[in-house]
PDB file of C-alpha atoms in Angstrom:
ATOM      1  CA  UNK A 204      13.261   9.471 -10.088  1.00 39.00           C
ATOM      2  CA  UNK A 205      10.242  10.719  -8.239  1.00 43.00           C
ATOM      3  CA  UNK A 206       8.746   6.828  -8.854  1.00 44.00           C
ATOM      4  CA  UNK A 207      11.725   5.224  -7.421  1.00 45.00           C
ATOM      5  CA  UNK A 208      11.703   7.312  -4.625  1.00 49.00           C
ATOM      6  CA  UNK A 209       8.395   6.309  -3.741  1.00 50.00           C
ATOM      7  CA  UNK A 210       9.304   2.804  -3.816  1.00 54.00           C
ATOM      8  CA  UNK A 211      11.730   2.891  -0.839  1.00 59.00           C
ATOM      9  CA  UNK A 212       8.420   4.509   0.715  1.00 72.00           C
ATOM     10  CA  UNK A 213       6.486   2.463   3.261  1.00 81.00           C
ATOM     11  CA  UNK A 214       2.928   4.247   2.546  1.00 84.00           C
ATOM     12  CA  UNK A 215       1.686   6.670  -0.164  1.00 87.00           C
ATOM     13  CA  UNK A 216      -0.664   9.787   0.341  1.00 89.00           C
ATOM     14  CA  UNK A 217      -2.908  10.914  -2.704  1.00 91.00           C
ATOM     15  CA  UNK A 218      -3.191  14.983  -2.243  1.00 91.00           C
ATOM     16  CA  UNK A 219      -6.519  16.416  -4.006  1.00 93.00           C
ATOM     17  CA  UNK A 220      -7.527  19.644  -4.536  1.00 94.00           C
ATOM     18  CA  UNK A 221     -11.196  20.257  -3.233  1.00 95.00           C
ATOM     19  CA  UNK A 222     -11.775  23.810  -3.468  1.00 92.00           C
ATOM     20  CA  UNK A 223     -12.697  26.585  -5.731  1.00 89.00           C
ATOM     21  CA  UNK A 224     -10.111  29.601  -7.065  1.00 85.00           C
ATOM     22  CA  UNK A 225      -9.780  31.082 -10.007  1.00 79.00           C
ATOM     23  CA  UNK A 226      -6.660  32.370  -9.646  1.00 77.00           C
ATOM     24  CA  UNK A 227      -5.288  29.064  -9.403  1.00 80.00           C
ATOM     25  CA  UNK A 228      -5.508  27.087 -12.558  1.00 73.00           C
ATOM     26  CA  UNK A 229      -5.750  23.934 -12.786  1.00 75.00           C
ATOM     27  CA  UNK A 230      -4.298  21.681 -15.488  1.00 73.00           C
ATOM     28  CA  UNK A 231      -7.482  19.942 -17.086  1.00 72.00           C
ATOM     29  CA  UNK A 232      -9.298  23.513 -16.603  1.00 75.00           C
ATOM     30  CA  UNK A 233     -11.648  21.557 -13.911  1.00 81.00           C
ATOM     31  CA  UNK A 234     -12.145  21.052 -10.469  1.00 88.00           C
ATOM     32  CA  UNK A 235     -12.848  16.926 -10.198  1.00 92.00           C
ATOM     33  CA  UNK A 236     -11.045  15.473  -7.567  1.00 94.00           C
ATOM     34  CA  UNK A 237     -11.792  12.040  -7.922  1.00 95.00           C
ATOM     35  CA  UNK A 238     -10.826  12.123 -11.323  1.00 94.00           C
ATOM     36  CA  UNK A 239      -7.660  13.108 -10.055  1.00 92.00           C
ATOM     37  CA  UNK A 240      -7.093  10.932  -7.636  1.00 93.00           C
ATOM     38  CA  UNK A 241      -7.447   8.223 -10.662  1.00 93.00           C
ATOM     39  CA  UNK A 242      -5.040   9.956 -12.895  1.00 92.00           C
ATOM     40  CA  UNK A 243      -2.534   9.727 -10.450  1.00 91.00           C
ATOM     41  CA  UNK A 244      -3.225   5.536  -9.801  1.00 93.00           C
ATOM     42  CA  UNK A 245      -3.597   4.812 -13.063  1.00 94.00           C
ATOM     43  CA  UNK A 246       0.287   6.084 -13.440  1.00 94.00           C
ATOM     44  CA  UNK A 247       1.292   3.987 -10.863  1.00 94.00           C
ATOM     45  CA  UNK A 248      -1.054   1.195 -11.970  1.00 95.00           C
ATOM     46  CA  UNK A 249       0.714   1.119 -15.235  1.00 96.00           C
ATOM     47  CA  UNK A 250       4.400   2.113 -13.623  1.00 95.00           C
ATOM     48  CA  UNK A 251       3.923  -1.647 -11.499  1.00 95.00           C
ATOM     49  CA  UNK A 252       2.807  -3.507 -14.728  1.00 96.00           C
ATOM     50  CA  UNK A 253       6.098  -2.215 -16.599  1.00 95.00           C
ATOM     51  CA  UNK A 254       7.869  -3.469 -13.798  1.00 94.00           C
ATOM     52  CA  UNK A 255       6.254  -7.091 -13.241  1.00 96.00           C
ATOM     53  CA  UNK A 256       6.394  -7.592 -17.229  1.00 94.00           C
ATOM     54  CA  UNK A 257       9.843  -7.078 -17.198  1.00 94.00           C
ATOM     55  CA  UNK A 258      10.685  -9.530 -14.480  1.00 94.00           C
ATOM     56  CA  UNK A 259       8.568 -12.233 -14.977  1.00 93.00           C
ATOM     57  CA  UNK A 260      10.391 -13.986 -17.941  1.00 93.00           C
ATOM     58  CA  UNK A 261      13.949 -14.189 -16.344  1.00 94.00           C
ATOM     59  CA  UNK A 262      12.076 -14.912 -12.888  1.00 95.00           C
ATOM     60  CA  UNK A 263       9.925 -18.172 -14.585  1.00 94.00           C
ATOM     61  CA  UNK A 264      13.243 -19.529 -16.157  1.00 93.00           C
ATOM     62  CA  UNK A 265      14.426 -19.428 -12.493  1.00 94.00           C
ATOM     63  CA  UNK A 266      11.267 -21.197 -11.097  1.00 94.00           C
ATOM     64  CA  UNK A 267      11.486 -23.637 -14.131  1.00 93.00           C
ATOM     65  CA  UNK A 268      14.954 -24.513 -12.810  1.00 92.00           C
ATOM     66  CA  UNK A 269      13.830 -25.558  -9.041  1.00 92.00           C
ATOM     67  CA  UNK A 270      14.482 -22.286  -7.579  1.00 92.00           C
ATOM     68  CA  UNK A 271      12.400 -21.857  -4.619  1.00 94.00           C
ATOM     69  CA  UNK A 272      12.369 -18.144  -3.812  1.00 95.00           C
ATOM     70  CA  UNK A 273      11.895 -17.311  -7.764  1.00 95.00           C
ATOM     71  CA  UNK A 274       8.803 -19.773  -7.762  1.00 96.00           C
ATOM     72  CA  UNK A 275       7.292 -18.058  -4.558  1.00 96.00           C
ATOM     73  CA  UNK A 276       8.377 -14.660  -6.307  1.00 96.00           C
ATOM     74  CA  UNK A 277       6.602 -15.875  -9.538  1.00 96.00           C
ATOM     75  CA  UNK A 278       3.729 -16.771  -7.633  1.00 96.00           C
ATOM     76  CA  UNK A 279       3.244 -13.211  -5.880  1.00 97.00           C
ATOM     77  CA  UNK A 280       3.610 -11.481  -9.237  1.00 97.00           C
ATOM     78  CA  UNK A 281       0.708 -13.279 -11.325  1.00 96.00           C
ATOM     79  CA  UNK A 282      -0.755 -12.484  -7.932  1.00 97.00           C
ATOM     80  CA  UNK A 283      -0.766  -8.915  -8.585  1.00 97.00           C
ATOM     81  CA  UNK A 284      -0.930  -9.134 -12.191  1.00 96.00           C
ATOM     82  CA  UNK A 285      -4.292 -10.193 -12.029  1.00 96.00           C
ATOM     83  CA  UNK A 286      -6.010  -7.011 -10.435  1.00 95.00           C
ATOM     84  CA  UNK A 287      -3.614  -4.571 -12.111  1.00 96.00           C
ATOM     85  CA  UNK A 288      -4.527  -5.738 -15.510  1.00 95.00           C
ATOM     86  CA  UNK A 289      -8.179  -5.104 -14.503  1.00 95.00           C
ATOM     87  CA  UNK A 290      -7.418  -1.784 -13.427  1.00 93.00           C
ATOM     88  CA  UNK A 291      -7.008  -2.118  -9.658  1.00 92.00           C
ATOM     89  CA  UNK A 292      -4.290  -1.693  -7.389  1.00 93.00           C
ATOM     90  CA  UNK A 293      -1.933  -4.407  -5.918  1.00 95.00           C
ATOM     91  CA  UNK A 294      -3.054  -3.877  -2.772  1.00 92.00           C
ATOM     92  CA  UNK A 295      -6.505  -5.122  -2.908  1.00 91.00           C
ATOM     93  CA  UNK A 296      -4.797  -8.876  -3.490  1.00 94.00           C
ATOM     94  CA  UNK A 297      -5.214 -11.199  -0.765  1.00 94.00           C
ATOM     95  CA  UNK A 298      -1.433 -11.684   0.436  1.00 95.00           C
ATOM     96  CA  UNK A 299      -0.409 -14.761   3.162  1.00 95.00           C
ATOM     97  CA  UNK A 300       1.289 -13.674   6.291  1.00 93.00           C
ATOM     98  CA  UNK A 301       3.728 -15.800   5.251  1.00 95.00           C
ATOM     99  CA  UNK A 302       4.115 -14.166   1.727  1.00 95.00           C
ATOM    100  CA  UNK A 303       4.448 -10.925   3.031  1.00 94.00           C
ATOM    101  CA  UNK A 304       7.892  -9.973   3.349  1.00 94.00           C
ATOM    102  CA  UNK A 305       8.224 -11.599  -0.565  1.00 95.00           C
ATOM    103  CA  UNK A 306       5.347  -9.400  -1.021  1.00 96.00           C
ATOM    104  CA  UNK A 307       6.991  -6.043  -0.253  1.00 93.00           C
ATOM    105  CA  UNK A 308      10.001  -6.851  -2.275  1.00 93.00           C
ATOM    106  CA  UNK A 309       8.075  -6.899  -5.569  1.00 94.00           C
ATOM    107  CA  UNK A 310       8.372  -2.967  -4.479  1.00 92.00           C
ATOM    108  CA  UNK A 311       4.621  -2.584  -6.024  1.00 94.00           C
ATOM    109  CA  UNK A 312       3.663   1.481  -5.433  1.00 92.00           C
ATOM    110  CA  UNK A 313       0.375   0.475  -5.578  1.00 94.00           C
ATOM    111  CA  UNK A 314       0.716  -2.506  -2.935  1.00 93.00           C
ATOM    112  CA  UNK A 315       1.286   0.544  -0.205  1.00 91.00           C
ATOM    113  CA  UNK A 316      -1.191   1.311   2.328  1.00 90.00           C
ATOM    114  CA  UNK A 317      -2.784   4.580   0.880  1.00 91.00           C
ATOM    115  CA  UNK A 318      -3.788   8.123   2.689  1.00 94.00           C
ATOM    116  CA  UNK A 319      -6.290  10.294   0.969  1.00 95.00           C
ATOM    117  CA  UNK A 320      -5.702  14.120   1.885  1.00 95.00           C
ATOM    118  CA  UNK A 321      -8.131  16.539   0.730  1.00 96.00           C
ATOM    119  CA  UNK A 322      -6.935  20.307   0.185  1.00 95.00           C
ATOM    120  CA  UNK A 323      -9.463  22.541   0.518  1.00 96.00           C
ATOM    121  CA  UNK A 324     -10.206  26.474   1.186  1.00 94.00           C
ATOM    122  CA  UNK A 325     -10.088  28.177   4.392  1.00 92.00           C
ATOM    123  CA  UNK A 326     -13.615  28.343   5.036  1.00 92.00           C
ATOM    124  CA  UNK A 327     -13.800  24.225   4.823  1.00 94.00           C
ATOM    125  CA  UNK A 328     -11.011  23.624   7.277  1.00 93.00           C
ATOM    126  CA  UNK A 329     -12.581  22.675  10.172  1.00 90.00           C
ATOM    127  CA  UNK A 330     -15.201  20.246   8.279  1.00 90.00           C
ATOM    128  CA  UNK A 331     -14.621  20.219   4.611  1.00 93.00           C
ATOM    129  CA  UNK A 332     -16.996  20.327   2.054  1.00 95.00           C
ATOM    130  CA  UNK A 333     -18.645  18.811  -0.672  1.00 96.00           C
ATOM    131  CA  UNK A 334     -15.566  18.311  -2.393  1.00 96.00           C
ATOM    132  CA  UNK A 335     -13.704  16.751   0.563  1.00 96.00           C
ATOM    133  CA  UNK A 336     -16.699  14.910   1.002  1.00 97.00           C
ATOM    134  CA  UNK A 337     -16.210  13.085  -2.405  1.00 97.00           C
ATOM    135  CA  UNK A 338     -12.297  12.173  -1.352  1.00 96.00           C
ATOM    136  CA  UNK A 339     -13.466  10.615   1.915  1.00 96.00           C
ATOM    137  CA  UNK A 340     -15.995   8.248   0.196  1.00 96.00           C
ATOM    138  CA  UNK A 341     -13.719   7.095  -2.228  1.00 94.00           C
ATOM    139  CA  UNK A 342     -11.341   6.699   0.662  1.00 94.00           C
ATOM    140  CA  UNK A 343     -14.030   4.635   2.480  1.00 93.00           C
ATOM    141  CA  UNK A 344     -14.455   2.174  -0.961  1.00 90.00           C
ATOM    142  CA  UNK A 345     -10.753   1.665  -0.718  1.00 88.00           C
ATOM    143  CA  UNK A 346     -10.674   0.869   2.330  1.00 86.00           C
ATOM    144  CA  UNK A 347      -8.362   3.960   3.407  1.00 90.00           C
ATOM    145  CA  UNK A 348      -8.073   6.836   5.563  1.00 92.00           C
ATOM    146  CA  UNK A 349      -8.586  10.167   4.946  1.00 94.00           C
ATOM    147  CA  UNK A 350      -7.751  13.640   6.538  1.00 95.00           C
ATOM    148  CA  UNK A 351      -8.956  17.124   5.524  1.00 95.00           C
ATOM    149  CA  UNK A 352      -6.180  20.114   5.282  1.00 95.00           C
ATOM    150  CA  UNK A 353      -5.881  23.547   4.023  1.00 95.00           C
ATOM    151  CA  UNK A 354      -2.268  24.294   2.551  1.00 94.00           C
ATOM    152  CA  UNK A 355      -3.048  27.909   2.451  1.00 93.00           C
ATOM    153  CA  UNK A 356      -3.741  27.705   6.108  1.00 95.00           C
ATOM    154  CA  UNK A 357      -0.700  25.672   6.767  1.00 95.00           C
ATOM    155  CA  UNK A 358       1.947  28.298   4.798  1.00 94.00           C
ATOM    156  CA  UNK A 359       0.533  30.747   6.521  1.00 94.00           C
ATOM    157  CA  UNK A 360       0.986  29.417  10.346  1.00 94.00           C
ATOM    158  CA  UNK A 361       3.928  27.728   9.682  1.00 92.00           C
ATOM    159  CA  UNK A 362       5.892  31.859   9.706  1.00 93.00           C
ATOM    160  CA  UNK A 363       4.134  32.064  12.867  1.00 93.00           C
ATOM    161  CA  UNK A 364       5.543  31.306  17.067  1.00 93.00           C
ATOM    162  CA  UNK A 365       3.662  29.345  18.662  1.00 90.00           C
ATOM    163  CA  UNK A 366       0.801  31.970  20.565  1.00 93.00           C
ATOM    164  CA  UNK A 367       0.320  33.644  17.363  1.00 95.00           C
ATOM    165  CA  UNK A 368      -0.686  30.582  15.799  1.00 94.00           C
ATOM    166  CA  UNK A 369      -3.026  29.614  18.487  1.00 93.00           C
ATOM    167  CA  UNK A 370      -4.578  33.092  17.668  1.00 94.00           C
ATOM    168  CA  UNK A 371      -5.035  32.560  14.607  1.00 94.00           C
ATOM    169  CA  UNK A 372      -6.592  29.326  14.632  1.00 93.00           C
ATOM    170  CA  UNK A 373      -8.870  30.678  16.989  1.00 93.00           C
ATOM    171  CA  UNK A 374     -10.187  33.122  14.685  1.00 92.00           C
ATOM    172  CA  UNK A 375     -10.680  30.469  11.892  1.00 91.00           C
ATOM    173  CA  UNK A 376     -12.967  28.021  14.419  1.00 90.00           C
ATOM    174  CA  UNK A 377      -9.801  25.369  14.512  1.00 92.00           C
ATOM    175  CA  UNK A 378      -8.729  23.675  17.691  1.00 91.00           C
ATOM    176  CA  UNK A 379      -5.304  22.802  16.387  1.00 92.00           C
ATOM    177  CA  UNK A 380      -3.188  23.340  12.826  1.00 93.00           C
ATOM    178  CA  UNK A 381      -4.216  20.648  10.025  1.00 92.00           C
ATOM    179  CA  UNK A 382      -0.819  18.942   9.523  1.00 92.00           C
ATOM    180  CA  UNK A 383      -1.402  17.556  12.974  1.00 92.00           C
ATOM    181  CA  UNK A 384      -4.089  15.680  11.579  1.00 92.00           C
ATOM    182  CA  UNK A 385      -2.031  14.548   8.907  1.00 93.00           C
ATOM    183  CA  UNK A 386       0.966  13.281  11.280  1.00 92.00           C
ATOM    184  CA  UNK A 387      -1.568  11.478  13.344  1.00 93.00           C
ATOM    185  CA  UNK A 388      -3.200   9.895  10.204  1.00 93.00           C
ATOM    186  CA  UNK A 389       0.135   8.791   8.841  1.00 92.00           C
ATOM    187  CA  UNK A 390       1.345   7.294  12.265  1.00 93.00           C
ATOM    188  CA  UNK A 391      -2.066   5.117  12.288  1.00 93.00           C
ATOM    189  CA  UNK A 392      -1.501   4.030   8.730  1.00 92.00           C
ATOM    190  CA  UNK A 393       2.824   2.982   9.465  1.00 92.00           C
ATOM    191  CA  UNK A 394       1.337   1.437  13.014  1.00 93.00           C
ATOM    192  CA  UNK A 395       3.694   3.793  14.609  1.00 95.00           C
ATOM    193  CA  UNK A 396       3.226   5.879  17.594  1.00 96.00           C
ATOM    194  CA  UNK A 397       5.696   7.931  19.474  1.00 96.00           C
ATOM    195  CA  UNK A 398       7.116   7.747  23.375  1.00 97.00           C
ATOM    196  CA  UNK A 399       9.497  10.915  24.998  1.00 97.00           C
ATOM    197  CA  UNK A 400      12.466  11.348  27.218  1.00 96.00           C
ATOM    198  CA  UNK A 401      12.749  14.632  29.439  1.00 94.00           C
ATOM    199  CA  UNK A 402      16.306  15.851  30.446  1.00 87.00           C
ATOM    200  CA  UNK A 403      17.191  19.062  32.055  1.00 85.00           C
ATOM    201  CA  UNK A 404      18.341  20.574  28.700  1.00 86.00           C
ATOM    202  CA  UNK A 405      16.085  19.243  26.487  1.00 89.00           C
ATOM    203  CA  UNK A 406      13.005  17.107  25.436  1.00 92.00           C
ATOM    204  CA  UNK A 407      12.886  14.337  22.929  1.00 95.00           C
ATOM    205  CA  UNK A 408      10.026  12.717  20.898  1.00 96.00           C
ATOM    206  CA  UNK A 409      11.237   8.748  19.514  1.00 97.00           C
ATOM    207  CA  UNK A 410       9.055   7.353  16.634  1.00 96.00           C
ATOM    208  CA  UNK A 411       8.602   3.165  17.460  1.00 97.00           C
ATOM    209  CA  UNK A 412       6.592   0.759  16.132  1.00 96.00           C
ATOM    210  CA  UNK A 413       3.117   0.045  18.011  1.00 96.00           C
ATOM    211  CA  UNK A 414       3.481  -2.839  20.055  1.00 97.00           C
ATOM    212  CA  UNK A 415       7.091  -1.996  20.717  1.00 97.00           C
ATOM    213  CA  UNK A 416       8.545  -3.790  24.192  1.00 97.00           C
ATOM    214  CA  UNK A 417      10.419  -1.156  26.436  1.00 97.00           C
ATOM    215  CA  UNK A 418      13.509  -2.729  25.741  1.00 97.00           C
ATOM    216  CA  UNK A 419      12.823  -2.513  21.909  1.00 97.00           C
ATOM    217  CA  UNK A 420      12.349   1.418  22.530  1.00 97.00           C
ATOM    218  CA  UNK A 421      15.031   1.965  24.295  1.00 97.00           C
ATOM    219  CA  UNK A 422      16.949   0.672  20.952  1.00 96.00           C
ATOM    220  CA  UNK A 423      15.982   3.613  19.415  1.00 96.00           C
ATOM    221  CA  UNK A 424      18.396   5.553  21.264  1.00 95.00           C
ATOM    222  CA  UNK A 425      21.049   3.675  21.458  1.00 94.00           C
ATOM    223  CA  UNK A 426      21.608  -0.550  20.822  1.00 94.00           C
ATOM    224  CA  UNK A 427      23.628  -0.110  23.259  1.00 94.00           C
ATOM    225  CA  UNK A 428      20.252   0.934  26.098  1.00 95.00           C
ATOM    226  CA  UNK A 429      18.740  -2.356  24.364  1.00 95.00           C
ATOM    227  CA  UNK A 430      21.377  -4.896  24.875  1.00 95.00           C
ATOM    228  CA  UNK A 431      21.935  -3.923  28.486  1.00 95.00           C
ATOM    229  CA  UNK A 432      18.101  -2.719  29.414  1.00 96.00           C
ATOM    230  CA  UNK A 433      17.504  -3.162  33.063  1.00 96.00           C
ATOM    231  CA  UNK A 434      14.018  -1.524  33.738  1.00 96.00           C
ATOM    232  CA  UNK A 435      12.389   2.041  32.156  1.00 96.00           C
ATOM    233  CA  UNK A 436      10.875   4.770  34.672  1.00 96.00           C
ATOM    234  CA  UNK A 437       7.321   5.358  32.953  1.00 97.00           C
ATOM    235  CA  UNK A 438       5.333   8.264  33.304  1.00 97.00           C
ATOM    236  CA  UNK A 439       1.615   8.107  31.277  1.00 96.00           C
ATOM    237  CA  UNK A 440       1.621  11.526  28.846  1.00 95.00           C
ATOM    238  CA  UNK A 441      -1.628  12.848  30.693  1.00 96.00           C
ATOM    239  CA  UNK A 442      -0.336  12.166  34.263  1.00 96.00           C
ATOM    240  CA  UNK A 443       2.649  13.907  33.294  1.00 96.00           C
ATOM    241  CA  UNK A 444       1.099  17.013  32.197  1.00 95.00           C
ATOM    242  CA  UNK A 445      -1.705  17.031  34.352  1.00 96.00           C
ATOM    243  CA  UNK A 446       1.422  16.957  37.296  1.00 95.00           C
ATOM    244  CA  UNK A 447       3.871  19.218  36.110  1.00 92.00           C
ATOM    245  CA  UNK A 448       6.165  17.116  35.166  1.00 93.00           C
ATOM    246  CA  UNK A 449       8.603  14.418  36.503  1.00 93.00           C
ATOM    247  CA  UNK A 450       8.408  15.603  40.381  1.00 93.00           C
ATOM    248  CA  UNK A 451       4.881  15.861  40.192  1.00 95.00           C
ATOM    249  CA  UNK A 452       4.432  12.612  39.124  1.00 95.00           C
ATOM    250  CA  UNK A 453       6.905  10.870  41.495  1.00 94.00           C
ATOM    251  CA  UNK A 454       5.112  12.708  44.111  1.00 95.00           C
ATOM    252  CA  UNK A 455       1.585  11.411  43.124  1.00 96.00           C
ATOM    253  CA  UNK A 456       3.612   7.818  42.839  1.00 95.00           C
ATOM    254  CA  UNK A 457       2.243   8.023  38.632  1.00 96.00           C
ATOM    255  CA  UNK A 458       6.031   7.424  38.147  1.00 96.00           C
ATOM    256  CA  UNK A 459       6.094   3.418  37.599  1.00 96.00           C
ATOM    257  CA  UNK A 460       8.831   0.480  37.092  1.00 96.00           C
ATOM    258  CA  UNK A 461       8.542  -1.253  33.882  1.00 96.00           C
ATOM    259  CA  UNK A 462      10.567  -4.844  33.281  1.00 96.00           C
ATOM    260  CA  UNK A 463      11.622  -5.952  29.513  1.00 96.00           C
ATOM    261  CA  UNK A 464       7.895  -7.325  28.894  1.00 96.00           C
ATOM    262  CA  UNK A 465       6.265  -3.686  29.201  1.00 97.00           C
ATOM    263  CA  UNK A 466       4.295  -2.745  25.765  1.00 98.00           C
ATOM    264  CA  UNK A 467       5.089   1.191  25.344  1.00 97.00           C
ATOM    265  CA  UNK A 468       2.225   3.190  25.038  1.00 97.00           C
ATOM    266  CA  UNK A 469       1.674   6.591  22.903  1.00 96.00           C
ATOM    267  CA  UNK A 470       2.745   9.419  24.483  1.00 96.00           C
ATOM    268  CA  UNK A 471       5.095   7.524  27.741  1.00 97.00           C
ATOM    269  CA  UNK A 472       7.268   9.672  29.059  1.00 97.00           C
ATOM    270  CA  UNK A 473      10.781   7.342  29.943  1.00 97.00           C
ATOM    271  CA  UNK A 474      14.041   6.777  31.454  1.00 95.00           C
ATOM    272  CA  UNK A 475      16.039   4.102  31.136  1.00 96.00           C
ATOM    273  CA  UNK A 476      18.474   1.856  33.158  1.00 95.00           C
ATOM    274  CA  UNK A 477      20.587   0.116  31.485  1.00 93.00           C
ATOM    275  CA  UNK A 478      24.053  -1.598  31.932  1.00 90.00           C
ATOM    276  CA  UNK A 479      27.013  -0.843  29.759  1.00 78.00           C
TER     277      UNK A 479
END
């Protein structure tokens, strides 16, 4: 189950622990995060090699027969065959654009762009340590991201309002909690990025793609704000903090017009017209 859930995933994050308790045991009775980290691909390594094996015969009898989406599908799997039976992931195969959505339904785990996270004490929060230092290079080889957090720091904020954590981060040298780190990691990694909308009652954050056209945002909300876009009211995150807010920023004319063709940037602050 917990394979086939990752497999309707668009990315995968490999958690390792990099610090030092003895009160926590760990199952190989070592600290080794690399070694780890390899465990858990080598799993998945193997999981996508059960799963191409027992496709490709009934998928070559298709190809055999003229089938032209079973010979491109055959095609893509000896593609990934070949690293994953010398012990690499799919993902370091060198897929065509035009191969690519073909490419993501082979539903390889290993084919998913990968985040490396390293856990590590309190004291390393802020800049990690030797430990963390090890995930980042192996992160680097792999040509991935990586991000250091401290669980025990995150259970503990997360009973906490919002002052108190700033307190307490304070007192531990951090300028904001780790898992923001983490959500900012994982945006870059889906190409995602996020715009608002400000009412009287409430304020809302939208996840879109990057690259997203105004209209194509305002689809997020409703189809109904895409199909019958007019314009979006734009106010840039900064201006709109730096001016307290929507009034401010009309007043300072930061409030602008944006047609269908306007890219939405991170952090836009927007209302939309829109016919019905």
């Amino acid at each position: 189950q917990f394979l086939a859930n990752i497999r309707d995933c668009d990315a995968v994050a490999f958690v390792a622990r990099c610090f030092v308790d003895d009160d926590i045991t760990h199952v190989e009775n070592r600290i080794d995060p690399i070694s780890d980290l390899e465990i858990i691909e080598t799993e998945l390594m193997l999981a996508d090699l059960e799963s191409l094996e027992k496709r490709v015969n009934n998928v070559e009898k298709k190809a055999k027969g003229g089938d032209k989406e079973a010979q491109q599908t055959l095609r893509l799997i000896n593609l990934a065959l070949t690293p994953l039976r010398a012990g690499k992931p799919a993902r370091v195969a060198q897929v065509d654009k035009e191969d690519e959505k073909a490419w993501h339904m082979l539903q390889l785990l290993t084919s998913l762009p990968a985040l490396y996270v390293a856990n590590v004490d309190e004291a390393s929060a802020d800049k990690g340590n030797e430990l963390s230092d090890l995930v980042a290079k192996r992160a680097a080889e792999d040509n991935a991201n990586s991000v250091v957090i401290s669980a025990q720091i995150e259970s503990e904020i997360a009973v906490l309002d919002d002052e108190e954590q700033r307190e307490f981060l304070e007192t531990l040298g951090l300028e904001e909690p780790g898992l923001n780190r983490l959500i900012r990691e994982a945006y870059k990694l889906l190409g995602l990025q996020t715009y608002f909308t400000v009412g009287p009652k409430e304020a809302r954050a939208w996840t879109i793609p990057v690259g997203a056209t105004a209209p194509q945002a305002a689809g997020v909300i409703h189809t109904d704000f895409e199909k019958g876009f007019i314009r979006g009211e734009t106010i840039a995150f900064d201006d709109y903090i730096a001016l307290k807010g929507e009034a401010g920023a009309k007043e300072a004319g930061k409030m602008r017009a944006e047609g269908k063709s306007y890219i939405v940037k991170d952090g836009d602050v927007m209302h939309f017209l829109f016919n019905n």
